[in-house]
Tab-separated table of C-alpha atoms in Angstrom:
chain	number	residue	atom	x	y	z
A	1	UNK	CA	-81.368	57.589	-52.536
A	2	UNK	CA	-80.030	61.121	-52.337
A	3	UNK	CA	-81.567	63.253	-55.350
A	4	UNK	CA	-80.250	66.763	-54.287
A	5	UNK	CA	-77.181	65.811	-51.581
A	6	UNK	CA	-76.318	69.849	-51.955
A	7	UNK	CA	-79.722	70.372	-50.166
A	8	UNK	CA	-79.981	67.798	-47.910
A	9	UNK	CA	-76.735	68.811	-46.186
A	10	UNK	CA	-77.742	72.200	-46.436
A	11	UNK	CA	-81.267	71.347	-44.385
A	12	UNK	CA	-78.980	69.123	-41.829
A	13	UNK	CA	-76.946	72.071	-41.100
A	14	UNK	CA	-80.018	74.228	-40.932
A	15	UNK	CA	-81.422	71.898	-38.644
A	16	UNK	CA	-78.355	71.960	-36.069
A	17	UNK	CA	-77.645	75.560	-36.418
A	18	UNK	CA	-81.452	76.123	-35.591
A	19	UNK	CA	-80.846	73.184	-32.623
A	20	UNK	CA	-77.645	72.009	-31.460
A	21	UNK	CA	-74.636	70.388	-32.631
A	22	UNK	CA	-75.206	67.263	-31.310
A	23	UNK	CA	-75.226	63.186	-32.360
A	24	UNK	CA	-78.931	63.493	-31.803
A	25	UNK	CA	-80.250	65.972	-33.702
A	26	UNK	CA	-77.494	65.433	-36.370
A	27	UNK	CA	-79.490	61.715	-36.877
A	28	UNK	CA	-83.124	63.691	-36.764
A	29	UNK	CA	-82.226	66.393	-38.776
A	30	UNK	CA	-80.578	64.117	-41.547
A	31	UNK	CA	-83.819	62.583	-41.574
A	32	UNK	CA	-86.027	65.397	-41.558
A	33	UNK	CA	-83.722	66.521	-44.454
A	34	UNK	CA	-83.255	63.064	-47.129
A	35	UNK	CA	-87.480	63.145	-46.677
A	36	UNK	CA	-87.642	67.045	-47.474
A	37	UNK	CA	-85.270	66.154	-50.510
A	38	UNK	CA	-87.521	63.068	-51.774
A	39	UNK	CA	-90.580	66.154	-51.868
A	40	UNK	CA	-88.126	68.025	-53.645
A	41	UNK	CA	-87.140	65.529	-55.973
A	42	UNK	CA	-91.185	64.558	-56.739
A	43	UNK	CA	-91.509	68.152	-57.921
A	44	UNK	CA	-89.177	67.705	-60.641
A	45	UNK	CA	-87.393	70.803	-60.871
A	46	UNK	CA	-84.758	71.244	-63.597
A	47	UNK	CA	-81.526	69.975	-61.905
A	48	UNK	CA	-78.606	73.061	-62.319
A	49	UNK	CA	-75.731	71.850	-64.020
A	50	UNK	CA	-72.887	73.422	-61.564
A	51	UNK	CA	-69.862	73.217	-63.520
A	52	UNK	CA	-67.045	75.614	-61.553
A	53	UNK	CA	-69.066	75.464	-58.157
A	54	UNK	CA	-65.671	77.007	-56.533
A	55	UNK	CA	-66.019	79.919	-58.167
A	56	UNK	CA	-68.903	80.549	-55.790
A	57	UNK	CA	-67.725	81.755	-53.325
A	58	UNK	CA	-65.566	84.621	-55.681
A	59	UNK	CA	-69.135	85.449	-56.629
A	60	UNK	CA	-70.937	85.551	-52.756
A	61	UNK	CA	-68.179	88.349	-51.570
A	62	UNK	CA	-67.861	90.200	-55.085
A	63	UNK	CA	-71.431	90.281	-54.655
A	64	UNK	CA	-71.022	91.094	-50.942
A	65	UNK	CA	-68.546	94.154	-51.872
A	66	UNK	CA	-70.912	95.389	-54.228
A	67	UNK	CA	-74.004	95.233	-52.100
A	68	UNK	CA	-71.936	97.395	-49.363
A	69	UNK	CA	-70.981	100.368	-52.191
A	70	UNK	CA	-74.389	100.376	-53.328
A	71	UNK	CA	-76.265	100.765	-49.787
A	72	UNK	CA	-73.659	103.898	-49.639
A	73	UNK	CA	-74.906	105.278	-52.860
A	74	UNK	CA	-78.379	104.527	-51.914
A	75	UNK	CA	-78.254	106.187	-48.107
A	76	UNK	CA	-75.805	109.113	-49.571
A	77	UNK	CA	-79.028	109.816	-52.805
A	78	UNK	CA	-81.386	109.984	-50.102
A	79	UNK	CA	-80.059	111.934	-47.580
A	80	UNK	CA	-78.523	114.585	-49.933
A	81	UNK	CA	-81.373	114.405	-52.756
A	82	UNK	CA	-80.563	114.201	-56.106
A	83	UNK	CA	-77.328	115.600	-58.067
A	84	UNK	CA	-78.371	118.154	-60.953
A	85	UNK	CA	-79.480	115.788	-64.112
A	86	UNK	CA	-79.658	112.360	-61.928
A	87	UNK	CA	-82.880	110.330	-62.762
A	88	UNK	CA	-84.331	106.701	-62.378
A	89	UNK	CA	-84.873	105.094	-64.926
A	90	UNK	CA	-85.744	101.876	-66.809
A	91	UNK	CA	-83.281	99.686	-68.532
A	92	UNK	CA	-83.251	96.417	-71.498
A	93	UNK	CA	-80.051	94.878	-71.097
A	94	UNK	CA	-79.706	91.979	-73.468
A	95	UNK	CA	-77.945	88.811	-71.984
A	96	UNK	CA	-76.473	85.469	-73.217
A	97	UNK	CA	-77.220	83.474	-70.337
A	98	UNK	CA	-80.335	80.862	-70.522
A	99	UNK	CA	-79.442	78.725	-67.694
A	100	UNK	CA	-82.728	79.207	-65.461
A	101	UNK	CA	-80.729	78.814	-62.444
A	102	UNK	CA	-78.268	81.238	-63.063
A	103	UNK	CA	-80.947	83.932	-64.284
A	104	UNK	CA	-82.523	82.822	-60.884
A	105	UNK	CA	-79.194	83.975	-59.313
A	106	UNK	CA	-78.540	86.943	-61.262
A	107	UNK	CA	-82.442	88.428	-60.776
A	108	UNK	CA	-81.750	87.656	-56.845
A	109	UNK	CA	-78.354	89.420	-56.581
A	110	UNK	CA	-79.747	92.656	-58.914
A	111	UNK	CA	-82.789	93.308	-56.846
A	112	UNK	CA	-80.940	92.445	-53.572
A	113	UNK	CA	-78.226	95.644	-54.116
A	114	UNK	CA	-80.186	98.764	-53.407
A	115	UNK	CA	-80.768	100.592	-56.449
A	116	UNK	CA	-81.472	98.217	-58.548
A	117	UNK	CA	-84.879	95.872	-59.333
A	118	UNK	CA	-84.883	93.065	-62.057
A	119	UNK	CA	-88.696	93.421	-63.300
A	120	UNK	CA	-88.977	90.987	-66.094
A	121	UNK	CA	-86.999	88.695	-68.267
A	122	UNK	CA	-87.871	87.900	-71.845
A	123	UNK	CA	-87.487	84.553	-72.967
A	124	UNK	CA	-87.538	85.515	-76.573
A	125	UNK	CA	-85.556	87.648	-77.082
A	126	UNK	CA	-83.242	86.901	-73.804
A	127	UNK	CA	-83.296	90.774	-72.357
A	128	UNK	CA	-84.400	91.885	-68.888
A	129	UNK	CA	-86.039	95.271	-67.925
A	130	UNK	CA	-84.761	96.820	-64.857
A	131	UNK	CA	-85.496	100.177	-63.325
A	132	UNK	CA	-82.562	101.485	-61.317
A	133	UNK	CA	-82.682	104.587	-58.772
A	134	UNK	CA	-79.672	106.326	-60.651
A	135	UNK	CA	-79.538	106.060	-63.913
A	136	UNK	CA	-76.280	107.934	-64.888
A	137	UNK	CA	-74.840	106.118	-67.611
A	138	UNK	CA	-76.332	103.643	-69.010
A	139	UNK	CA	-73.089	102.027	-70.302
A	140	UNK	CA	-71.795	101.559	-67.187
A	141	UNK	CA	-74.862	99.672	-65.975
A	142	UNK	CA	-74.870	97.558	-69.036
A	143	UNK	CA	-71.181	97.023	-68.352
A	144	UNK	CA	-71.307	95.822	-65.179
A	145	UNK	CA	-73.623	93.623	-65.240
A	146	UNK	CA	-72.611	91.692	-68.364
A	147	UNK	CA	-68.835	91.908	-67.446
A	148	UNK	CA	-69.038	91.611	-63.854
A	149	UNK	CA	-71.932	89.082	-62.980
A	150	UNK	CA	-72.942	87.761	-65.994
A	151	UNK	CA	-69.484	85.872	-67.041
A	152	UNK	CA	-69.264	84.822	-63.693
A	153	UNK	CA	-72.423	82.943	-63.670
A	154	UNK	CA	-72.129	81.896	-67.327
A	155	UNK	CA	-68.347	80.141	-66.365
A	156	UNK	CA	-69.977	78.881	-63.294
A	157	UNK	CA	-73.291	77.198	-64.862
A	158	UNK	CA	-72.139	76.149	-67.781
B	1	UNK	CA	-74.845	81.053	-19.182
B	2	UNK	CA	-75.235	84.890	-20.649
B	3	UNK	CA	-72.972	87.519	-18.973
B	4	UNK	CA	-74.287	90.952	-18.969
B	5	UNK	CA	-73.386	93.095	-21.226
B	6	UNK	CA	-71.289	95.176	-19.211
B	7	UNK	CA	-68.477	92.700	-18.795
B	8	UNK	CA	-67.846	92.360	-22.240
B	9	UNK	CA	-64.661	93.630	-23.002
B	10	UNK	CA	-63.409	97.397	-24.346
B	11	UNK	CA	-62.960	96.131	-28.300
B	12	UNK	CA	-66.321	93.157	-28.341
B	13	UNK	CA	-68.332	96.192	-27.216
B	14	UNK	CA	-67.112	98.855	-30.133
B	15	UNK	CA	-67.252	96.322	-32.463
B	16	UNK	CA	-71.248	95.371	-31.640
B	17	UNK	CA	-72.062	98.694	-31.016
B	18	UNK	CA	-70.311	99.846	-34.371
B	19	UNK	CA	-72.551	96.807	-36.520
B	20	UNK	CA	-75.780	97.234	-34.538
B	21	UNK	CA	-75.413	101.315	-35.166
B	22	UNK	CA	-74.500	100.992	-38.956
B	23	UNK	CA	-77.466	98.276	-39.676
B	24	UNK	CA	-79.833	100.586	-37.923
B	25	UNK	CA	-78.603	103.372	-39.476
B	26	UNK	CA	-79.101	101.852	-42.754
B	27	UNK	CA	-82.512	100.664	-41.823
B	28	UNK	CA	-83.697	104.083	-40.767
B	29	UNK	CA	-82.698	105.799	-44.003
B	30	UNK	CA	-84.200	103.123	-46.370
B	31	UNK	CA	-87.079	103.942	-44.111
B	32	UNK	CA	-86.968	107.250	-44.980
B	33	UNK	CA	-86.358	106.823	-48.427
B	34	UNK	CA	-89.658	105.025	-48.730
B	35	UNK	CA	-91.259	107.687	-47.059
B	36	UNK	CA	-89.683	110.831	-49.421
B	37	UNK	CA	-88.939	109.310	-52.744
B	38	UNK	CA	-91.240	110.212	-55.231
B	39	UNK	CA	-92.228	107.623	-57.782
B	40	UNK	CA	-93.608	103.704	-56.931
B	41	UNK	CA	-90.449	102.667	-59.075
B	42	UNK	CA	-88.210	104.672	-56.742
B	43	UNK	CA	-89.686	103.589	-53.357
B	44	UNK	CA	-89.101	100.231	-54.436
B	45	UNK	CA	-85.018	101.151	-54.354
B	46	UNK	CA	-85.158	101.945	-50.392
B	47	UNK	CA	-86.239	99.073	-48.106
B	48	UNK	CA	-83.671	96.817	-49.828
B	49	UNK	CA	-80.993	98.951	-47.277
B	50	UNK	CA	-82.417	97.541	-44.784
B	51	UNK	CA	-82.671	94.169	-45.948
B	52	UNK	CA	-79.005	93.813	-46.987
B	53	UNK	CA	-76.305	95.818	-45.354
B	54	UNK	CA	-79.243	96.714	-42.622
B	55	UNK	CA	-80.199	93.511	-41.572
B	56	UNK	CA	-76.350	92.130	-41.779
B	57	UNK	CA	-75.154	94.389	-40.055
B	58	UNK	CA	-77.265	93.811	-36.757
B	59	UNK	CA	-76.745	90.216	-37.583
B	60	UNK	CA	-73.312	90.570	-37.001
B	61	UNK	CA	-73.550	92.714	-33.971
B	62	UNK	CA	-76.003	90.178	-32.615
B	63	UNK	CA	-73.242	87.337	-33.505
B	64	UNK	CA	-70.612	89.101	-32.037
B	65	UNK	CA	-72.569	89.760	-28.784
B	66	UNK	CA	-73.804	86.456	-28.168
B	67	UNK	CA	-70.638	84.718	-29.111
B	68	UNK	CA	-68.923	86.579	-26.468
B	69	UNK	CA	-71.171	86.615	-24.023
B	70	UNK	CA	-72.303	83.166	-23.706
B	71	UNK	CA	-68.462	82.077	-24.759
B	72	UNK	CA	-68.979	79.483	-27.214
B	73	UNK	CA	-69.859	80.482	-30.976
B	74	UNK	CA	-73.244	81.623	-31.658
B	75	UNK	CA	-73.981	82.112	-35.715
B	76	UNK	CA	-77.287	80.763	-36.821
B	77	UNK	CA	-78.086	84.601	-36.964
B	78	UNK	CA	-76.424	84.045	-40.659
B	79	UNK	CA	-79.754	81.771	-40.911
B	80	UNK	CA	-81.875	85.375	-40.309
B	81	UNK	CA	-79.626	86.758	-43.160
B	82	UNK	CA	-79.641	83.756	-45.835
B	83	UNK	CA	-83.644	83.741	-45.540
B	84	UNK	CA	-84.063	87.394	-46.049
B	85	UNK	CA	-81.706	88.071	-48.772
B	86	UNK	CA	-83.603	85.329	-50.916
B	87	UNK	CA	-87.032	86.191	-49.692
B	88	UNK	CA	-87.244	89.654	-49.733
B	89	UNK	CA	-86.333	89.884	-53.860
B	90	UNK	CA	-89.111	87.546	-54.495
B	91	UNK	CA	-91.473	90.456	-52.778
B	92	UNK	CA	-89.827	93.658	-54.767
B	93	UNK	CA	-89.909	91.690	-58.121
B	94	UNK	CA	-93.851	90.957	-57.275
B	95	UNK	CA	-94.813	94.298	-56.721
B	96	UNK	CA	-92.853	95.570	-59.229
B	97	UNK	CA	-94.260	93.521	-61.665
B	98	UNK	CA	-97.944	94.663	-60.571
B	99	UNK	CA	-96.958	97.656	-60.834
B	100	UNK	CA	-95.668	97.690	-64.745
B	101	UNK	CA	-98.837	95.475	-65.580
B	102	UNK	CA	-100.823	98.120	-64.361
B	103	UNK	CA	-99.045	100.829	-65.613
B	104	UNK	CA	-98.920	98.956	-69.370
B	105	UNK	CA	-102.647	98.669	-68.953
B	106	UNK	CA	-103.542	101.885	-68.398
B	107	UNK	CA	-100.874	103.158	-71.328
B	108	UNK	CA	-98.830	105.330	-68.844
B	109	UNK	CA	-95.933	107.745	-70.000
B	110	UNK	CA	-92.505	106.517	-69.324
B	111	UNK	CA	-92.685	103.338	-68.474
B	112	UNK	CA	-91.373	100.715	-71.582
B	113	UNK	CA	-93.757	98.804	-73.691
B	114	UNK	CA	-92.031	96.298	-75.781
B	115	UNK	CA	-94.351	95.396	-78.525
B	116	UNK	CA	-97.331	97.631	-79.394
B	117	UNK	CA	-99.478	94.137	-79.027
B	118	UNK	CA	-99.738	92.553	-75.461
B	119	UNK	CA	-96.341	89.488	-74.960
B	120	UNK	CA	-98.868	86.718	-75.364
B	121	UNK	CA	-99.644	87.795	-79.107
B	122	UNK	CA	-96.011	88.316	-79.964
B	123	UNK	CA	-95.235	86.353	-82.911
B	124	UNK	CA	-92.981	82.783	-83.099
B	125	UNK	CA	-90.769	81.504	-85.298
B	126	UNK	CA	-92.613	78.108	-85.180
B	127	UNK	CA	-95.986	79.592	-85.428
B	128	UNK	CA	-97.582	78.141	-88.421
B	129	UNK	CA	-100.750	79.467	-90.238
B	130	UNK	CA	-103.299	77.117	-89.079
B	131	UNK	CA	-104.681	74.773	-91.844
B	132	UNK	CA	-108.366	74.533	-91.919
């Protein structure tokens, strides 16, 4: 009956917030939603195996955080120009995560925060290429990403 | 009903004004960024203030206005901000991605090649010399 109930609320509450909160469109917009799940369920896509799902929202405002430091970085590079010896610069960062969801998540969240874009991800190997706007130690990049995101996502899909 | 915005109270009207200044703020740098970076690969680092902190942050002005000026709560803004964040990576990682290709193609410094032969001739482990 209900392939993907995540989604189907998720479209009913779309529906209402794009509406109004009302019996009516609650019953038309659960509708519109179990028939847009039924599509979604004829496309097959690999279902994602959420295993801590509450550690979501630990992840949305970490994420959040993040995001807000980075757009400071960002606006502060550009304004001022570069510090001496700052440079972009491309970056293979090898991961342990295979879970196409959470790679999904993790290319979304990188190339969401200024200053960094995901560009590819190698399935044979398992390492993305990124190009961030500073590249001042590479460590740190590394680090972050595999300490800060990457066990997050790897506890949460597991 | 909408009051005007000059009955909104002393703190309602900092608060928007502080939001709908910071988001635009943010906008108008990433604007300029695009404009004055140097490289393709750089540029590609700017708009994204705008579409994170920029666009949230005149999101929540815009919730915080509406909410108290038509008294009941107003949020499907958040809506705006759910469909942008997920959209707008799907657009960097596509150019992006056009550009490397092209780049790879035409054998440009500084940008990485991983394998001297193109990814689709990269060798398996299951690959098997074909029996003939």
């Amino acid at each position: 009956m209900l392939p993907y109930p995540i989604l189907t609320i998720s479209l009913t509450l779309m529906w209402m917030l794009l509406n109004s909160f009302t019996l009516g469109h609650l019953i038309l917009g659960a509708l519109v939603a179990v028939f847009a799940s039924w599509a979604m369920a004829s496309l097959r896509p690999e279902k994602p195996k959420l295993n801590k799902w509450y550690l979501l929202p630990k992840l949305f405002f970490i994420v959040l955080y993040d995001i807000a430091l980075s757009n400071i970085a960002v606006a502060w590079l550009i304004i001022r120009g570069r510090t001496k010896g700052g440079k972009a610069g491309f970056l293979t960062i090898p991961l342990e995560i295979k879970d196409r969801t959470a790679l999904a998540l993790l290319a979304t969240i990188l190339t969401s925060t200024p200053g960094s874009v995901w560009l590819e991800y190698d399935s044979y190997d398992g390492s993305i290429l990124m190009h961030v706007l500073d590249l001042e130690e590479e460590e740190q990049w590394i680090a972050t990403i595999k300490n800060r995101y990457e066990k997050l996502l790897m506890e949460i899909f597991a | 009903m909408i009051y005007p915005a000059v009955d909104l109270s002393l703190p309602v009207a900092f608060a928007v004004a502080f939001f709908l200044l910071v988001g635009a703020a943010l906008a108008l740098i990433g604007a300029i960024g695009f404009l004055r970076l140097p490289s393709f690969y750089e540029r590609l680092h700017a708009p994204a203030l705008g579409t994170s902190w920029g666009i949230g942050g005149i999101m929540l002005a815009s919730m915080i206005y509406f909410t108290a000026a038509s008294s009941r709560l107003v949020i499907h803004e958040i809506l705006i901000g759910i469909f942008v964040t997920f959209t707008t990576p799907i657009t960097f990682m596509l150019l992006a991605r056009a550009a490397l290709h092209r780049d790879r193609t035409a054998r440009s410094h500084g940008v990485p090649r991983k394998y001297p032969i193109g990814p689709e001739e990269r060798p398996r482990e299951d690959d098997e010399p074909q029996a003939s």
